[in-house]
mmCIF file of C-alpha atoms (C1' of nucleotides) in Angstrom:
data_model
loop_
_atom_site.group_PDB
_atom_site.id
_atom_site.type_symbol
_atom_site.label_atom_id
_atom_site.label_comp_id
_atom_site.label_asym_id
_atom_site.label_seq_id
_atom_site.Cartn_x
_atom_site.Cartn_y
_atom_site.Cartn_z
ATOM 1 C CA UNK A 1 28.909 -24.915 -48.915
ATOM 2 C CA UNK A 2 29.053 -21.472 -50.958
ATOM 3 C CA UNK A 3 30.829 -18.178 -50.247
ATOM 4 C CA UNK A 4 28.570 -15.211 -51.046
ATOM 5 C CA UNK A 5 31.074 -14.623 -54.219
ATOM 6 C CA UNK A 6 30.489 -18.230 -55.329
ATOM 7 C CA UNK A 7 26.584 -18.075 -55.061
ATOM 8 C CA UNK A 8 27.064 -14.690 -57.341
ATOM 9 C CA UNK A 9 28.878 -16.558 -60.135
ATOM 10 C CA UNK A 10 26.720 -19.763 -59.958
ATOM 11 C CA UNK A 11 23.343 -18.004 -59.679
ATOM 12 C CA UNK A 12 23.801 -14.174 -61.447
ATOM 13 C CA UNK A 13 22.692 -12.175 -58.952
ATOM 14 C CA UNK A 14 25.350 -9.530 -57.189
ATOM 15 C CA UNK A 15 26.921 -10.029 -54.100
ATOM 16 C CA UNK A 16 25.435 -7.085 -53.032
ATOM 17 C CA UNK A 17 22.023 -8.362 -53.782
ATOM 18 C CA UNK A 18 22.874 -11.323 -52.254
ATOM 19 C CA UNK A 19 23.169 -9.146 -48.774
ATOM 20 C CA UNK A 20 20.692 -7.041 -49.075
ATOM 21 C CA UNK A 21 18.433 -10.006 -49.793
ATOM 22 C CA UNK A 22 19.703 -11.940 -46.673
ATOM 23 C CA UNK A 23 19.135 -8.581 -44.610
ATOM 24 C CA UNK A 24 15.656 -8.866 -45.720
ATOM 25 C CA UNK A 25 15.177 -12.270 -43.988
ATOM 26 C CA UNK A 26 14.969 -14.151 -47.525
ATOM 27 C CA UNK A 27 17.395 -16.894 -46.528
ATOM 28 C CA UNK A 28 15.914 -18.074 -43.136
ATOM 29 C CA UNK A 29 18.448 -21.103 -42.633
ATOM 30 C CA UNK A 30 21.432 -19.736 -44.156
ATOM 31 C CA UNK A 31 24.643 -20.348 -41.328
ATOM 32 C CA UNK A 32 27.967 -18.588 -41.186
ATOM 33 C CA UNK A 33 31.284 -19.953 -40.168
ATOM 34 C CA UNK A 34 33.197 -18.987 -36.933
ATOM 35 C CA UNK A 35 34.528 -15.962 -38.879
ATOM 36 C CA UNK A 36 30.984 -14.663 -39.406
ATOM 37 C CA UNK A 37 31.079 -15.329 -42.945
ATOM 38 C CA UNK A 38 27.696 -16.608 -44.269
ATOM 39 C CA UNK A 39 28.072 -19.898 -45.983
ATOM 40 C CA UNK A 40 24.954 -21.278 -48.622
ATOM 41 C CA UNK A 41 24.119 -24.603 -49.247
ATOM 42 C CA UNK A 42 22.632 -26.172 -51.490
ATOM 43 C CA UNK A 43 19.067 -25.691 -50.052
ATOM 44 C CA UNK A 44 20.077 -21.972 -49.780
ATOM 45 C CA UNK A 45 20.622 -21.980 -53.416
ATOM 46 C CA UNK A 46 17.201 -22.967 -53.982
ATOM 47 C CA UNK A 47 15.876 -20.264 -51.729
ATOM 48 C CA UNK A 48 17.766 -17.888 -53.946
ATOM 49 C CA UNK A 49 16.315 -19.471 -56.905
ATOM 50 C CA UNK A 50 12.564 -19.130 -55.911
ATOM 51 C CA UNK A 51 13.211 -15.419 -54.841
ATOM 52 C CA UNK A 52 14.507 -15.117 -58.424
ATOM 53 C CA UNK A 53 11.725 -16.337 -59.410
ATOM 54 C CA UNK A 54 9.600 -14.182 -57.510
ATOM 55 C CA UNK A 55 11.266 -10.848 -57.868
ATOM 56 C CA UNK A 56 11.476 -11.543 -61.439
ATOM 57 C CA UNK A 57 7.928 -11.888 -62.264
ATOM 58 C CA UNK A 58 7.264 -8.667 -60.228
ATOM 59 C CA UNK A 59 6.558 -9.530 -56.752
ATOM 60 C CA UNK A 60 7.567 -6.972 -54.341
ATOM 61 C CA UNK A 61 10.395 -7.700 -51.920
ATOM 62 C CA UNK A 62 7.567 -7.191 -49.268
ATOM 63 C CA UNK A 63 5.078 -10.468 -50.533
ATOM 64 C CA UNK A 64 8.516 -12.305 -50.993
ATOM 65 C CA UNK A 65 8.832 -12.165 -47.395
ATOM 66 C CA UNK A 66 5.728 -13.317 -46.219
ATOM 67 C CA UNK A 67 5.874 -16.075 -48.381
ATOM 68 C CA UNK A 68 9.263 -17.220 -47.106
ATOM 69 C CA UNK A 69 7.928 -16.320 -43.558
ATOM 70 C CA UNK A 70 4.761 -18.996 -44.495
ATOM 71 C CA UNK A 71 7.246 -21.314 -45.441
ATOM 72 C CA UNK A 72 9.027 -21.439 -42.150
ATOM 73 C CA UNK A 73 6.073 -21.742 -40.526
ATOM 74 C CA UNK A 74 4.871 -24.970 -41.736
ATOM 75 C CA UNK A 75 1.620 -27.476 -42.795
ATOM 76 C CA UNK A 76 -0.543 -24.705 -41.651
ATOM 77 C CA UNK A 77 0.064 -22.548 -44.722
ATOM 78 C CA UNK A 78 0.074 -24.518 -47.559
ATOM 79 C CA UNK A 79 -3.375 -23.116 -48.667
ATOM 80 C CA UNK A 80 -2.114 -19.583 -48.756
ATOM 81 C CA UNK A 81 1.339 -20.726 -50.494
ATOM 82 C CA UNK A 82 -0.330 -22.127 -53.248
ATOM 83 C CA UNK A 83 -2.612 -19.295 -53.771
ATOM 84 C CA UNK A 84 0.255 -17.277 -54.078
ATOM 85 C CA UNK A 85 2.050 -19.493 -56.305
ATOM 86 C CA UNK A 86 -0.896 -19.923 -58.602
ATOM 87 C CA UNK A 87 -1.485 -15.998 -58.399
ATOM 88 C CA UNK A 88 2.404 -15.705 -59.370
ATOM 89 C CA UNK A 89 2.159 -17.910 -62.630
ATOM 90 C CA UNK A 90 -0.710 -16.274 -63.910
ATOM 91 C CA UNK A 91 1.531 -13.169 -63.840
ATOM 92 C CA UNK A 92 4.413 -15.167 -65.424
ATOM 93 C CA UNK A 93 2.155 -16.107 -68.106
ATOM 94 C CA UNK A 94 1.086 -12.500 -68.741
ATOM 95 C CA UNK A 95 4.303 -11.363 -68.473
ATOM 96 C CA UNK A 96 5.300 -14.074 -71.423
ATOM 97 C CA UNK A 97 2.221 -13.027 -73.265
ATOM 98 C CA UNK A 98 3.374 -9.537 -73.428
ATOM 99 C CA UNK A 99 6.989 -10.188 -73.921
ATOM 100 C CA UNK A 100 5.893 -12.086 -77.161
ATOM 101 C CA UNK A 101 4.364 -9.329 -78.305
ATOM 102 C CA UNK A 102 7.051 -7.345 -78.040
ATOM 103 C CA UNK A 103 9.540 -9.668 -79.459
ATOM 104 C CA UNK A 104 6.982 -9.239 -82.499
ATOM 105 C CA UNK A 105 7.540 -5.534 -82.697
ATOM 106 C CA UNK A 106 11.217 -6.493 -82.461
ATOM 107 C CA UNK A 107 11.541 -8.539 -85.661
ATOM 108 C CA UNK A 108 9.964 -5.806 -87.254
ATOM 109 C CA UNK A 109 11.643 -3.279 -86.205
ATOM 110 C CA UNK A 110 15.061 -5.643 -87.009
ATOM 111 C CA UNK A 111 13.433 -6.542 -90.592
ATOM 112 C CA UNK A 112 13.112 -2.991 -91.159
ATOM 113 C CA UNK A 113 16.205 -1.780 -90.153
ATOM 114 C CA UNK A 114 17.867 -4.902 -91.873
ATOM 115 C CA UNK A 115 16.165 -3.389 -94.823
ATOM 116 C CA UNK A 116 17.108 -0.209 -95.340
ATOM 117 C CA UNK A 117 20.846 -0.873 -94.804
ATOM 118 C CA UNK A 118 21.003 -3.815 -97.358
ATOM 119 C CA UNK A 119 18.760 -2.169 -100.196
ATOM 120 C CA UNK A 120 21.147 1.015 -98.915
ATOM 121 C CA UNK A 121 18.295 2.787 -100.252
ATOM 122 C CA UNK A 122 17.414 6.039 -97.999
ATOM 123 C CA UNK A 123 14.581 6.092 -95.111
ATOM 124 C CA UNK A 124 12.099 8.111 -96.662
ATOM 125 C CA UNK A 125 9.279 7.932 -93.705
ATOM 126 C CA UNK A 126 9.593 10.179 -91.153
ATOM 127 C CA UNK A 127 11.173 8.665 -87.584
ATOM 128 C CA UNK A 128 7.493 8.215 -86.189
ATOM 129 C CA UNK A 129 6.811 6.387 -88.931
ATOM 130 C CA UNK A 130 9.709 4.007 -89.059
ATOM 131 C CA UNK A 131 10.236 3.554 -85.574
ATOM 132 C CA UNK A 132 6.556 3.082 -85.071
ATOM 133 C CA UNK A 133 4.524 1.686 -87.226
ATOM 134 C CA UNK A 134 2.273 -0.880 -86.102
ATOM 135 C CA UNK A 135 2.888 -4.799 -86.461
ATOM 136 C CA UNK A 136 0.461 -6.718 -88.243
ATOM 137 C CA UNK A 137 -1.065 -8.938 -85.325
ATOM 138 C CA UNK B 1 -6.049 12.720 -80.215
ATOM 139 C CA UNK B 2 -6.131 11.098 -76.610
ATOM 140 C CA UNK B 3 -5.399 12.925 -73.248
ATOM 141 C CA UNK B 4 -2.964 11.345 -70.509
ATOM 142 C CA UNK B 5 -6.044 9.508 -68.984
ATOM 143 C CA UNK B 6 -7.475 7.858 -72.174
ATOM 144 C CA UNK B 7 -3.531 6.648 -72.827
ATOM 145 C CA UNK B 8 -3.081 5.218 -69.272
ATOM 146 C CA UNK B 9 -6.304 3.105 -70.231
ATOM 147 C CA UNK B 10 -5.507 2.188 -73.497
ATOM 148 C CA UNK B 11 -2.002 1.357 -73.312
ATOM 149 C CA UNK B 12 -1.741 0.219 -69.567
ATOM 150 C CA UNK B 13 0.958 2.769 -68.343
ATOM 151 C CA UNK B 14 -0.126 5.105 -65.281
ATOM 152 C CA UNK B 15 -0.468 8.776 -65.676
ATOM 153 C CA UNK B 16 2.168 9.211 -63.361
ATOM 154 C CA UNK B 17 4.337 7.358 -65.604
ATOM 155 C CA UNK B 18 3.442 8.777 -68.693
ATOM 156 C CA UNK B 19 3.933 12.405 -67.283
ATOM 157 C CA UNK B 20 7.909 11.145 -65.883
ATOM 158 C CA UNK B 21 8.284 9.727 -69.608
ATOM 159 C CA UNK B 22 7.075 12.819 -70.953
ATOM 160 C CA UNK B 23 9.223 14.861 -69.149
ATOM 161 C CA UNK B 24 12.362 12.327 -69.837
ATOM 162 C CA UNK B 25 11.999 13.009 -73.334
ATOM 163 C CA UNK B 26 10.409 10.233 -74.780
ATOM 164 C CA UNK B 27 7.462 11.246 -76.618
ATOM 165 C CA UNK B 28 9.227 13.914 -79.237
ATOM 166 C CA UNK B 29 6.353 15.122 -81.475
ATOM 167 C CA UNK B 30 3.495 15.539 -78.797
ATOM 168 C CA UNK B 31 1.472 18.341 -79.368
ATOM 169 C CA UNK B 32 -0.145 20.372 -76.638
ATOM 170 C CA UNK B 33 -3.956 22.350 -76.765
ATOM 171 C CA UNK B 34 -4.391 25.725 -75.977
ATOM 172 C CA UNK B 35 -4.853 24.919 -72.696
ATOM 173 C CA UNK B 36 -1.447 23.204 -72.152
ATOM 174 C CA UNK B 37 -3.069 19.709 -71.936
ATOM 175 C CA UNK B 38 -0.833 17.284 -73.458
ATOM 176 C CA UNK B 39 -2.514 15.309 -76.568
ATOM 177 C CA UNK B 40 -1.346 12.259 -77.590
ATOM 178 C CA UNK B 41 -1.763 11.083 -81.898
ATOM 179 C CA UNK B 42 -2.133 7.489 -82.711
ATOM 180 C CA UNK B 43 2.130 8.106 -83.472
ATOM 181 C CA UNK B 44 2.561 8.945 -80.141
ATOM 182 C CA UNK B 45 0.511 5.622 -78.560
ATOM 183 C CA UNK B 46 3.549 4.426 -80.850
ATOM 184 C CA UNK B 47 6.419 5.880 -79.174
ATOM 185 C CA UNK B 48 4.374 4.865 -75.974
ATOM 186 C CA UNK B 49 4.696 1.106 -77.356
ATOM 187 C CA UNK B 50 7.901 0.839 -78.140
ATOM 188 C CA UNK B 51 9.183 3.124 -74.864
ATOM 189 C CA UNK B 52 6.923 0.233 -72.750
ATOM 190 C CA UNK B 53 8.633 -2.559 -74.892
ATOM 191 C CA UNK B 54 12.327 -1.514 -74.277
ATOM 192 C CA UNK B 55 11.754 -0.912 -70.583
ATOM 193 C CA UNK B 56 10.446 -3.937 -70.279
ATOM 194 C CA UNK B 57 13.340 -5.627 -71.231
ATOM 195 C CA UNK B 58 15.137 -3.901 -68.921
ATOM 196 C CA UNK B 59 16.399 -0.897 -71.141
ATOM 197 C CA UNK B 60 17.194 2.093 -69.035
ATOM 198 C CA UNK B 61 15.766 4.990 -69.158
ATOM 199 C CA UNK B 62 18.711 6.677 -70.320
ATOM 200 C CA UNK B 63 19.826 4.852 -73.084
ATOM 201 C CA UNK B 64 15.973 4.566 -74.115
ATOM 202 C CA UNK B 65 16.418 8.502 -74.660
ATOM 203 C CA UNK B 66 19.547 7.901 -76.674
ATOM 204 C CA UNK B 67 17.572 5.574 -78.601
ATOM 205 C CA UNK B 68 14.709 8.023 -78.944
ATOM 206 C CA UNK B 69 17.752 10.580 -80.009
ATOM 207 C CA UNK B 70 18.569 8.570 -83.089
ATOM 208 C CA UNK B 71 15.121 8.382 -83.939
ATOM 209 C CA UNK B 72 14.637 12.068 -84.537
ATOM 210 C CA UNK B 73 18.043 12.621 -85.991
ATOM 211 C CA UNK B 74 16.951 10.736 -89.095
ATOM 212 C CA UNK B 75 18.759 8.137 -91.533
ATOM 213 C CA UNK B 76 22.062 8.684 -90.171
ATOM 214 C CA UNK B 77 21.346 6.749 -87.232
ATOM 215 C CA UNK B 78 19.662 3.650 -88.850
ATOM 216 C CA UNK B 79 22.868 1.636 -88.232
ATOM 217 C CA UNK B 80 23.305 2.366 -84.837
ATOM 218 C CA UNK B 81 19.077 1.964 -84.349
ATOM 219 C CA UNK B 82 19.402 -1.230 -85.666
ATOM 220 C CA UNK B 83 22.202 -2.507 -83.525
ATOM 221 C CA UNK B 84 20.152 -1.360 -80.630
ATOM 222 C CA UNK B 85 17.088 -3.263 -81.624
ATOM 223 C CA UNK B 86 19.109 -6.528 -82.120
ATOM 224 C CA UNK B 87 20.719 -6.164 -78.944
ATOM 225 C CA UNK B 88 17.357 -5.833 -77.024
ATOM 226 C CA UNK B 89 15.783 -8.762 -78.949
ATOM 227 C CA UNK B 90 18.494 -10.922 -77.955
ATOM 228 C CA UNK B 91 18.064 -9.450 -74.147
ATOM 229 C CA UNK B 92 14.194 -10.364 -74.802
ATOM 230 C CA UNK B 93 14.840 -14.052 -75.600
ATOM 231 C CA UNK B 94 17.011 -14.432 -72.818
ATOM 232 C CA UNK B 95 14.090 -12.795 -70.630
ATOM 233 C CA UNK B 96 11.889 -15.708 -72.112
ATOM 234 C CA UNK B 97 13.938 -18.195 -71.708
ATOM 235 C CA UNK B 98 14.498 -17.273 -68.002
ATOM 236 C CA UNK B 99 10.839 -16.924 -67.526
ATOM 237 C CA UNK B 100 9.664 -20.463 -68.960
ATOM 238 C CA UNK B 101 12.335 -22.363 -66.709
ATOM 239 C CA UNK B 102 11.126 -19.934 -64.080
ATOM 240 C CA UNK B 103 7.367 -21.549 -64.969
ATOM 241 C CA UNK B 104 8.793 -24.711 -64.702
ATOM 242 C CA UNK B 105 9.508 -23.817 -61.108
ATOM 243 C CA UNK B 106 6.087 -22.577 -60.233
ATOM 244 C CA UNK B 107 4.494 -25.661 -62.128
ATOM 245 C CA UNK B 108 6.353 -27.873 -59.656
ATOM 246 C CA UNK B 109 5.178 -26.031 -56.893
ATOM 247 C CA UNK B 110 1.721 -25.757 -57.733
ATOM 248 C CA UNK B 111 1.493 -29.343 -58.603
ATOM 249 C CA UNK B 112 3.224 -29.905 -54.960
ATOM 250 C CA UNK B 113 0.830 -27.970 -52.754
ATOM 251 C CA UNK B 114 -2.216 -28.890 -54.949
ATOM 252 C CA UNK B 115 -1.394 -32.501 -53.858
ATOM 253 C CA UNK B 116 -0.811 -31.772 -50.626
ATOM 254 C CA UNK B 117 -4.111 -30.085 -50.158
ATOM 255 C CA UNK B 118 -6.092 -32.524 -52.399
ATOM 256 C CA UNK B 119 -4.794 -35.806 -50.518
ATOM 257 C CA UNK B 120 -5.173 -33.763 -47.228
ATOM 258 C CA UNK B 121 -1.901 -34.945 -46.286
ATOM 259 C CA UNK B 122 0.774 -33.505 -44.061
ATOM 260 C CA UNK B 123 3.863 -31.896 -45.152
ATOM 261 C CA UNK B 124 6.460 -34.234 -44.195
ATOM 262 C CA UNK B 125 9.246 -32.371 -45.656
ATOM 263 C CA UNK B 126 10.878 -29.148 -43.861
ATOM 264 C CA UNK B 127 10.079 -25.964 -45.506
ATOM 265 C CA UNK B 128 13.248 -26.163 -47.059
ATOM 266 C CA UNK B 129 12.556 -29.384 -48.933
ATOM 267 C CA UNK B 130 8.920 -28.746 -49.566
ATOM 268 C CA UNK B 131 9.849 -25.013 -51.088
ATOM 269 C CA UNK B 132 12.882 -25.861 -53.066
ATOM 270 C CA UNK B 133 13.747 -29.395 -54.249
ATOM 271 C CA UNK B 134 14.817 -28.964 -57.366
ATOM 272 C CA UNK B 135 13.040 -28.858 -60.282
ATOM 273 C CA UNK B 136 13.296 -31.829 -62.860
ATOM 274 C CA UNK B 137 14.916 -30.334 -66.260
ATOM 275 C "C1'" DT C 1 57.719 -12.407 -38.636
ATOM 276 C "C1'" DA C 2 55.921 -8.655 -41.285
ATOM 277 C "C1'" DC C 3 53.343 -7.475 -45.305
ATOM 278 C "C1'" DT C 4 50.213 -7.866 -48.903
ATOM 279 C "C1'" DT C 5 46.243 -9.773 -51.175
ATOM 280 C "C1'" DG C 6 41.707 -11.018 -51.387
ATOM 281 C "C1'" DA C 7 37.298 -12.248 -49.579
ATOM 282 C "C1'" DC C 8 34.299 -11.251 -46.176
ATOM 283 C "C1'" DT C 9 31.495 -8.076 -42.755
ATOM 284 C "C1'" DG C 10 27.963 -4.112 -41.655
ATOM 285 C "C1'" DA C 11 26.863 0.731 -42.134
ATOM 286 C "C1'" DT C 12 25.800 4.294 -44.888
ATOM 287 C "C1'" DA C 13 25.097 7.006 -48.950
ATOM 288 C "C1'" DG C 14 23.750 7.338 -53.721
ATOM 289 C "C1'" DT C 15 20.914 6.063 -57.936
ATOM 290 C "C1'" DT C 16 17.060 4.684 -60.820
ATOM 291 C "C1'" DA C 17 12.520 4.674 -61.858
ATOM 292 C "C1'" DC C 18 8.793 5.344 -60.462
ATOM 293 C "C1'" DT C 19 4.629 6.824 -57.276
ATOM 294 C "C1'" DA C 20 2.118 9.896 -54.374
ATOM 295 C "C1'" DT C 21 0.743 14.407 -52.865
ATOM 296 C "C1'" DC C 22 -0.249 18.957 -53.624
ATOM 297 C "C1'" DA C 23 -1.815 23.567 -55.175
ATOM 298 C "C1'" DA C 24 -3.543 25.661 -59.112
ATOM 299 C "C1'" DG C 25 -5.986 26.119 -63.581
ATOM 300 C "C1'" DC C 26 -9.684 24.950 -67.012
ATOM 301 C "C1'" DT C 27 -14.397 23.158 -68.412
ATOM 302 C "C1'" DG C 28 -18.913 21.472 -68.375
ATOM 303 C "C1'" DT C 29 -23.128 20.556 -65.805
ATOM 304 C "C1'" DA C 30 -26.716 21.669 -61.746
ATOM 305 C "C1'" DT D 1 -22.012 30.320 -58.886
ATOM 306 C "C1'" DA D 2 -20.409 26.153 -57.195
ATOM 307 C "C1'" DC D 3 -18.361 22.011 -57.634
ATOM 308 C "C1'" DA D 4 -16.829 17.764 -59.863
ATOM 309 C "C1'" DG D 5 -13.534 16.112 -62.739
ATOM 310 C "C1'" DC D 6 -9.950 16.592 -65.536
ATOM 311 C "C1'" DT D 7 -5.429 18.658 -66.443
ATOM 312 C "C1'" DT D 8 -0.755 20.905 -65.192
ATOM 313 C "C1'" DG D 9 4.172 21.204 -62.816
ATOM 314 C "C1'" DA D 10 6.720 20.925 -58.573
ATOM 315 C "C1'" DT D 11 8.128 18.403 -54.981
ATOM 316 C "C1'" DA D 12 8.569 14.685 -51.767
ATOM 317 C "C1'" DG D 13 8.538 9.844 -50.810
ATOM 318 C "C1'" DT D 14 9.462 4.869 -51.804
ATOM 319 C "C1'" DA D 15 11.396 0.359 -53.544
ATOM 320 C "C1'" DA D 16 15.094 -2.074 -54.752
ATOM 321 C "C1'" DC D 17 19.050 -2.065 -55.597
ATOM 322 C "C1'" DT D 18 24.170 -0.423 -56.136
ATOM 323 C "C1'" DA D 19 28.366 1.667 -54.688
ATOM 324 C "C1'" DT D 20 31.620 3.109 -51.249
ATOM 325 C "C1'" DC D 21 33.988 2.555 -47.174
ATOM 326 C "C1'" DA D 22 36.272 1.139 -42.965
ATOM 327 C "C1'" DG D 23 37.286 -2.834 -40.636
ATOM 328 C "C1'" DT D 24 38.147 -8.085 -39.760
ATOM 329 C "C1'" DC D 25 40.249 -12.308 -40.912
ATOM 330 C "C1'" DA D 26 43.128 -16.055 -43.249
ATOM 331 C "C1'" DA D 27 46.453 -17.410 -46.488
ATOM 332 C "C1'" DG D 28 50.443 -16.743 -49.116
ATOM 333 C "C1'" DT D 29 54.957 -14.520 -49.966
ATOM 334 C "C1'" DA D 30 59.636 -11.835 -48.783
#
DNA sequence: TACTTGACTGATAGTTACTATCAAGCTGTA
DNA sequence: TACAGCTTGATAGTAACTATCAGTCAAGTA
C-alpha cells in the first residue's frame, strides 16, 4: 500500500496530478485509511500506468474516463475496449513515426552545431539557413 | 510563398495555431502582402518544422522563443543553440523510450481482448486484473 | 504535555497552450 | 452587385495541469 507521495516517486507523475486524476474518477478502486488518506496498491499502480499511457499518446482526459468507466463495467465491453486500444496504438505508432523524424532533424542540427564550434570556423549562412535547412530523408 | 491555409495542410499545424505561434514570435522573417496576409517562404515551413519538433518534445513555448532569440542573434549564440539541441535530443530519446514500453503495454492488451473476443470467452478476471496485470519486460 | 514537523486533505486560483468565435476586410466569380 | 471564401486581430473559452492555502492528523522531540 502507497501514500500519494510514494506513487509520485515510483511512477513520475506529481502528487498533484495524482489528485486531480483521482478527482476525475481514474482510480475507481483506490481506498483510503481511517484518516481519509488515499492509499494505492499495487493494482492502483497499474491503473496509473495505463492512464500514463493514455494521456501520453494524446488521449483526452475525457476518453480516459470512459474507458476506465468500460472497464468497471465488465465482459460486456470488451469489444469497445479493444477498439480503443487498437485505435490508441496506431496513434503511438504515429507518434513514434514522427518523433523519429524529428530525432533526424536533431542529429543534424547537433552535427551542425558540433561543427562549427570544433572547426571554430564562423557561421556564414544566415540563421534560417542554419537552423533550418532541410534533412536529407 | 504559401498562405496560413496551404501551411496548416502541408505541415499539419491548425491555423489557429499557426496564427498563436505567429504572434509568440516564432516565425522571425515572415513577410506580409499588401494586403496584410501573412506569406509563408519555404524558410519559414522551416521554422514551422523545427517550432513543431521542439514542442513536441515538450519544449515550452517560452524557452522555444529564447531558442528562436539565439537564432536571429547570429554566431554568438551557436554554443548556447547547440546545448539546447542536445538537451532536447536527449528529452526525445527518453520520449521514445517511454513510448515503446508504453507499446508494449497496448500490445498486451490488444493481444488480451483480441483473445477474449476470438475464443468468445468470458472475462474471468475483475477489471482490475483484466486492465492492468503487468506487462512481461 | 506541549510543540514542531511532515504528510495528507479539499477548495480555489493561476498558468500554459491552445481552440473557438466573431466582426471586418479583400478578392474573384455569377 | 452580391456572395462565397479567404484573410486579419481581438477576445473569450477550454483542457489539463500546477500552485497556494487553510486545515487535519500522527509521530517525534523538549
Amino acid at each position: 500500500m502507497y501514500t500519494i507521495k510514494e506513487v509520485a516517486d515510483k511512477m513520475e507523475v506529481s502528487e498533484h496530478t495524482l489528485r486531480f486524476w483521482a478527482k476525475s474518477g481514474f482510480f475507481p478502486y483506490i481506498k483510503r485509511n481511517e484518516n481519509n488518506t488515499r492509499l494505492f496498491t499495487e493494482e492502483d499502480l497499474e491503473w496509473v500506468k495505463i492512464v500514463k499511457c493514455l494521456r501520453n499518446i494524446g488521449t483526452e482526459n475525457k476518453a480516459i474516463k470512459k474507458y476506465i468507466d468500460l472497464c468497471t463495467i465488465g465482459d460486456s465491453t470488451i469489444a469497445e475496449r479493444f477498439e480503443i486500444i487498437k485505435d490508441t496504438k496506431k496513434k503511438a505508432l504515429e507518434r513514434m513515426d514522427e518523433l523519429k523524424k524529428q530525432l533526424e532533424l536533431l542529429n543534424w542540427k547537433e552535427n551542425y552545431y558540433n561543427s562549427l564550434i570544433e572547426n571554430k570556423s564562423i557561421d556564414r549562412c544566415n540563421p534560417i539557413n542554419s537552423d533550418c535547412q532541410k534533412v536529407a530523408t
